[in-house]
C-alpha positions in Angstrom: -3.4 1.8 48.4 -2.1 -1.4 46.7 1.6 -1.8 46.9 3.5 -2.5 43.6 5.6 -5.7 43.4 9.0 -5.6 41.8 7.9 -8.5 39.6 5.2 -8.3 36.9 1.8 -8.4 38.5 -0.6 -11.3 37.6 -4.3 -11.7 37.5 -4.0 -13.6 40.8 -2.4 -10.5 42.4 -5.3 -8.4 41.1 -7.9 -10.9 42.4 -6.2 -10.9 45.8 -6.0 -7.1 46.0 -9.7 -6.7 44.9 -10.9 -9.5 47.1 -12.5 -11.4 44.2 -11.8 -14.6 42.2 -9.5 -14.8 39.1 -12.6 -15.6 37.1 -14.1 -12.3 38.1 -10.9 -10.4 37.1 -11.0 -12.1 33.7 -14.7 -11.1 33.2 -14.1 -7.5 34.2 -10.8 -6.9 32.2 -12.3 -8.8 29.2 -15.3 -6.4 29.4 -17.7 -9.3 29.9 -18.8 -8.6 33.4 -22.2 -7.0 32.9 -24.9 -9.2 34.4 -22.3 -11.5 36.0 -20.6 -9.3 38.6 -21.8 -6.0 40.2 -20.7 -2.6 39.0 -19.1 -2.0 42.4 -17.0 -5.2 42.1 -16.0 -4.3 38.5 -14.8 -0.9 39.7 -12.8 -2.5 42.4 -11.1 -4.9 40.0 -10.2 -2.0 37.6 -8.8 0.1 40.4 -6.7 -2.8 41.7 -5.4 -3.5 38.1 -4.5 0.2 37.7 -2.8 0.4 41.1 -0.7 -2.7 40.4 0.1 -1.7 36.8 -1.4 -5.0 35.6 -1.7 -5.6 31.8 -3.4 -8.7 30.5 -1.2 -11.1 28.6 -2.8 -10.7 25.2 -0.4 -13.2 23.6 -1.5 -16.0 25.9 -5.2 -15.0 25.5 -4.9 -15.0 21.7 -3.2 -18.3 21.7 -6.1 -19.8 23.7 -8.5 -18.3 21.2 -6.4 -19.6 18.2 -5.7 -16.0 17.1 -2.5 -14.0 17.0 -4.1 -10.7 15.9 -1.2 -10.3 13.5 -1.4 -9.5 9.8 1.3 -9.8 7.2 1.7 -7.1 4.6 3.6 -8.4 1.6 4.9 -5.8 -0.8 7.7 -5.4 -3.4 11.1 -4.1 -2.1 10.7 -0.7 -0.5 12.2 1.3 -3.3 9.7 4.2 -2.9 7.8 5.7 -0.1 4.5 4.6 -1.7 4.5 1.2 0.1 5.6 2.9 3.3 2.3 4.9 3.0 0.4 1.7 2.4 1.9 0.2 5.6 1.1 3.4 7.6 -2.6 3.3 6.6 -2.9 -0.4 7.2 -1.2 -0.3 10.6 -3.4 2.6 11.8 -6.6 0.7 11.1 -5.1 -2.5 12.5 -4.2 -0.7 15.8 -7.7 0.6 16.2 -8.9 -3.1 16.2 -6.1 -4.5 18.4 -4.1 -6.0 15.5 -0.4 -5.7 14.6 1.0 -5.5 11.1 4.3 -7.2 10.1 5.8 -5.7 6.9 7.5 -8.2 4.6 9.1 -6.9 1.4 9.9 -9.4 -1.2 13.8 -9.2 -1.4 14.0 -8.8 -5.2 11.0 -6.6 -5.5 9.1 -9.4 -7.3 9.7 -13.1 -7.2 9.9 -15.8 -4.5 10.7 -14.8 -1.0 11.8 -16.9 2.0 9.2 -17.8 4.6 9.4 -15.0 7.3 8.0 -17.5 9.9 8.6 -21.2 10.5 4.9 -21.6 9.6 3.1 -18.6 8.3 -0.3 -20.2 8.8 0.4 -20.8 12.5 1.7 -17.3 13.1 -0.8 -15.1 11.2 -4.5 -14.3 11.1 -4.4 -13.0 7.5 -2.4 -11.4 4.7 -2.6 -8.3 2.6 -0.5 -8.5 -0.5 0.4 -6.4 -3.5 0.0 -8.2 -6.9 3.7 -7.1 -7.5 4.7 -9.6 -4.8 2.3 -12.4 -5.6 5.1 -14.9 -6.1 6.4 -14.2 -2.7 2.9 -14.8 -1.4 2.9 -18.4 -2.7 6.3 -19.1 -1.2 5.2 -18.3 2.3 1.8 -20.1 1.8 0.0 -16.8 2.4 -2.5 -17.8 -0.3 -3.8 -20.4 2.1 -4.7 -17.8 4.7 -7.5 -15.1 4.7 -6.1 -12.9 2.0 -6.8 -9.4 0.5 -5.0 -8.5 -2.7 -4.0 -5.0 -3.6 -3.5 -3.7 -7.2 -4.8 -7.0 -8.5 -7.1 -8.2 -11.3 -10.5 -8.8 -9.5 -11.4 -11.5 -12.1 -8.3 -13.6 -11.3 -7.4 -12.6 -7.8 -6.1 -15.2 -5.3 -7.8 -13.3 -2.5 -11.1 -13.3 -0.7 -11.2 -9.6 -1.5 -9.4 -7.2 -3.8 -8.8 -3.5 -3.2 -7.7 -1.3 -6.2 -6.8 2.3 -6.9 -8.6 3.6 -10.0 -5.4 3.4 -12.1 -7.3 3.1 -15.4 -9.0 6.5 -14.7 -5.6 8.0 -13.7 -4.2 7.0 -17.1 -7.3 8.3 -18.9 -6.7 11.7 -17.2 -3.1 11.8 -18.3 -4.1 10.9 -21.9 -6.8 13.6 -22.0 -4.4 16.2 -20.6 -1.8 15.5 -23.2 -4.2 15.3 -26.1 -5.8 18.6 -24.9 -2.4 20.2 -25.1 -2.0 19.0 -28.7 0.4 16.1 -28.2 0.1 13.3 -30.8 3.4 11.5 -30.6 4.0 9.9 -27.2 6.7 7.7 -25.7 5.3 5.3 -23.1 8.2 4.6 -20.6 6.7 1.4 -19.1 7.8 -0.4 -16.0 9.4 -3.7 -16.9 7.5 -5.5 -14.2 5.1 -8.4 -14.8 2.2 -7.0 -12.9 -1.5 -6.4 -13.5 -1.3 -2.7 -12.5 1.3 -2.0 -15.2 -0.7 -4.0 -17.8 -3.7 -1.7 -17.1 -1.5 1.4 -17.6 -0.3 0.2 -21.0 -3.7 -0.9 -22.2 -5.6 2.3 -21.1 -2.9 4.6 -22.5 -2.9 2.9 -25.9 -6.7 2.8 -26.1 -7.2 6.4 -25.2 -4.5 7.8 -27.4 -5.7 5.6 -30.3 -9.2 7.2 -30.0 -7.7 10.6 -31.2 -6.7 10.9 -34.9 -3.1 11.0 -35.9 -1.6 9.7 -32.7 1.4 7.5 -32.4 2.6 5.6 -29.3 6.0 4.0 -28.9 6.9 1.9 -25.9 10.2 1.6 -24.1 10.5 -0.7 -21.1 12.7 0.0 -18.1 13.3 -1.4 -14.6 11.9 0.9 -11.9 15.1 2.8 -11.3 16.4 6.2 -12.4 19.4 4.6 -14.1 17.2 2.2 -16.1 14.8 4.9 -17.1 17.6 7.1 -18.2 19.1 4.4 -20.5 15.7 3.4 -21.9 14.6 7.0 -22.6 17.9 7.9 -24.3 17.8 4.9 -26.5 14.2 5.5 -27.5 14.7 9.2 -28.3 17.8 8.6 -30.4 16.2 5.9 -32.5 15.2 6.6 -36.1 11.8 8.2 -36.9 9.9 11.3 -35.7 10.7 12.2 -32.1 7.8 12.0 -29.6 6.7 15.3 -28.0 5.7 13.7 -24.6 6.9 10.9 -22.3 4.3 9.1 -20.2 6.0 7.3 -17.3 4.5 4.5 -15.3 5.8 6.1 -12.1 7.6 9.1 -10.8 11.0 7.4 -10.4 10.9 6.6 -14.1 10.1 10.2 -14.8 13.1 11.4 -12.9 15.3 9.1 -15.1 13.6 10.5 -18.2 14.5 14.1 -17.0 18.1 13.1 -16.9 18.1 11.6 -20.3 16.4 14.6 -21.8 19.0 16.9 -20.3 21.8 14.7 -21.6 20.3 15.0 -25.1 20.0 18.8 -24.8 16.2 18.8 -24.5 14.2 21.0 -22.2 11.2 20.1 -20.1 8.5 21.1 -21.1 9.7 23.3 -24.0 11.0 20.4 -26.1 9.3 17.5 -24.3 6.5 17.1 -21.8 6.8 14.4 -19.1 4.2 12.9 -16.8 4.5 10.5 -13.9 2.2 8.4 -11.7 2.2 8.2 -7.9 2.9 11.8 -6.7 5.8 10.8 -4.6 7.9 13.5 -2.8 10.2 13.2 -5.8 7.6 14.8 -8.0 8.1 18.2 -6.4 11.9 17.8 -5.8 12.7 17.7 -9.5 12.7 20.9 -11.7 10.3 21.6 -13.3 7.9 20.0 -10.8 6.2 16.9 -12.3 2.7 16.6 -13.7 1.6 13.2 -12.2 -1.4 11.2 -10.9 -1.8 11.4 -7.1 -2.4 8.0 -5.5 -3.5 8.0 -1.8 -1.2 5.3 -0.5 -2.4 5.6 3.2 -6.0 5.3 2.2 -5.1 2.3 0.0 -3.5 0.6 3.1 -6.5 1.6 5.3 -9.0 0.1 2.8 -6.9 -3.1 2.5 -6.9 -3.6 6.3 -10.6 -2.8 6.5 -11.3 -5.4 3.8 -9.2 -8.0 5.7 -11.1 -7.3 8.9 -14.4 -7.8 7.0 -13.1 -11.1 5.6 -12.1 -12.3 9.1 -15.5 -11.3 10.5 -17.5 -12.9 7.6 -18.7 -9.5 6.3 -18.7 -8.1 2.7 -15.8 -5.7 2.2 -16.5 -2.2 0.9 -16.6 -2.1 -2.9 -15.4 0.4 -5.5 -12.0 1.5 -6.6 -10.2 4.4 -4.8 -10.4 7.6 -6.8 -7.1 9.1 -8.1 -6.5 12.6 -9.5 -4.2 14.3 -12.0 -2.0 17.0 -10.5 -0.8 19.4 -13.3 2.5 21.0 -12.7 5.3 22.5 -14.8 6.4 19.4 -16.7 3.7 19.6 -19.4 3.0 22.2 -22.1 1.8 22.3 -25.7 4.4 20.7 -28.2 7.3 23.0 -29.1 7.5 24.7 -32.5 10.0 22.1 -33.7 7.6 19.2 -33.1 
């Protein structure tokens, strides 16, 4: 049996224990031994490495290859669990391929961010970035690395590949659901964030509601916070003119703020006002009544983003097509009340 040393074992220790050269150890542990050393020798090397507790120095190996096997995931500030799900999915696929993922949230949610490395280009193999954090991407020079964009306009994307959820279809499902219930006056509580994904939501909602006769859409903008949504909803619903019968929110956090505003105004959900969200966060089933919203698979989104980056790094064509989304109907939507 090979005795363990108190210091970290080296490839030289493995070579000595197995009675082979260091080159042979490198071939066997790098899985390049076939046709170059015998199967018996390979077995002896693996056994010696196991007995010694030897682990190859991947950092040194990757530096020799000019690769760090590290990917940067650039997202807005982590104000919801959605981007945590994106990270989980990306990290799972990365680990399967020997990569690590560094999560870098833009401090202000959107806007420039400080370079997380002295030189991002020297420390990273590639970047996955949300369009909501595109300004941060430029600040860290990530746009000069192999890049995959999430939630980004494919026609104007900075990246070598773009991965999107089918947000347009999700909004179409919301519009069809509300029109089917009989709603014609809608308040769009829009995220006050300059991002392609929110532009899509506004455009698709307006287009689909306009296709039905007698519809009216008003827009109120709010930062993605419960307090901001509360103030914007209250102001919109106390303004002159016929009151909307439904509030369509750009995400679930805005919907939670809308709920608070409606209660403050003495209105009931869904008896007096229907409310919809978008994301299907844990928050959607924590509020009462539970929220009708569009379910987005954040982990699958992250997985697809990482697979696309691996394809770019390997010179392959990434998988195409948007990721399907689905409306989840719960207790926050109903036909307009009798007073509508």
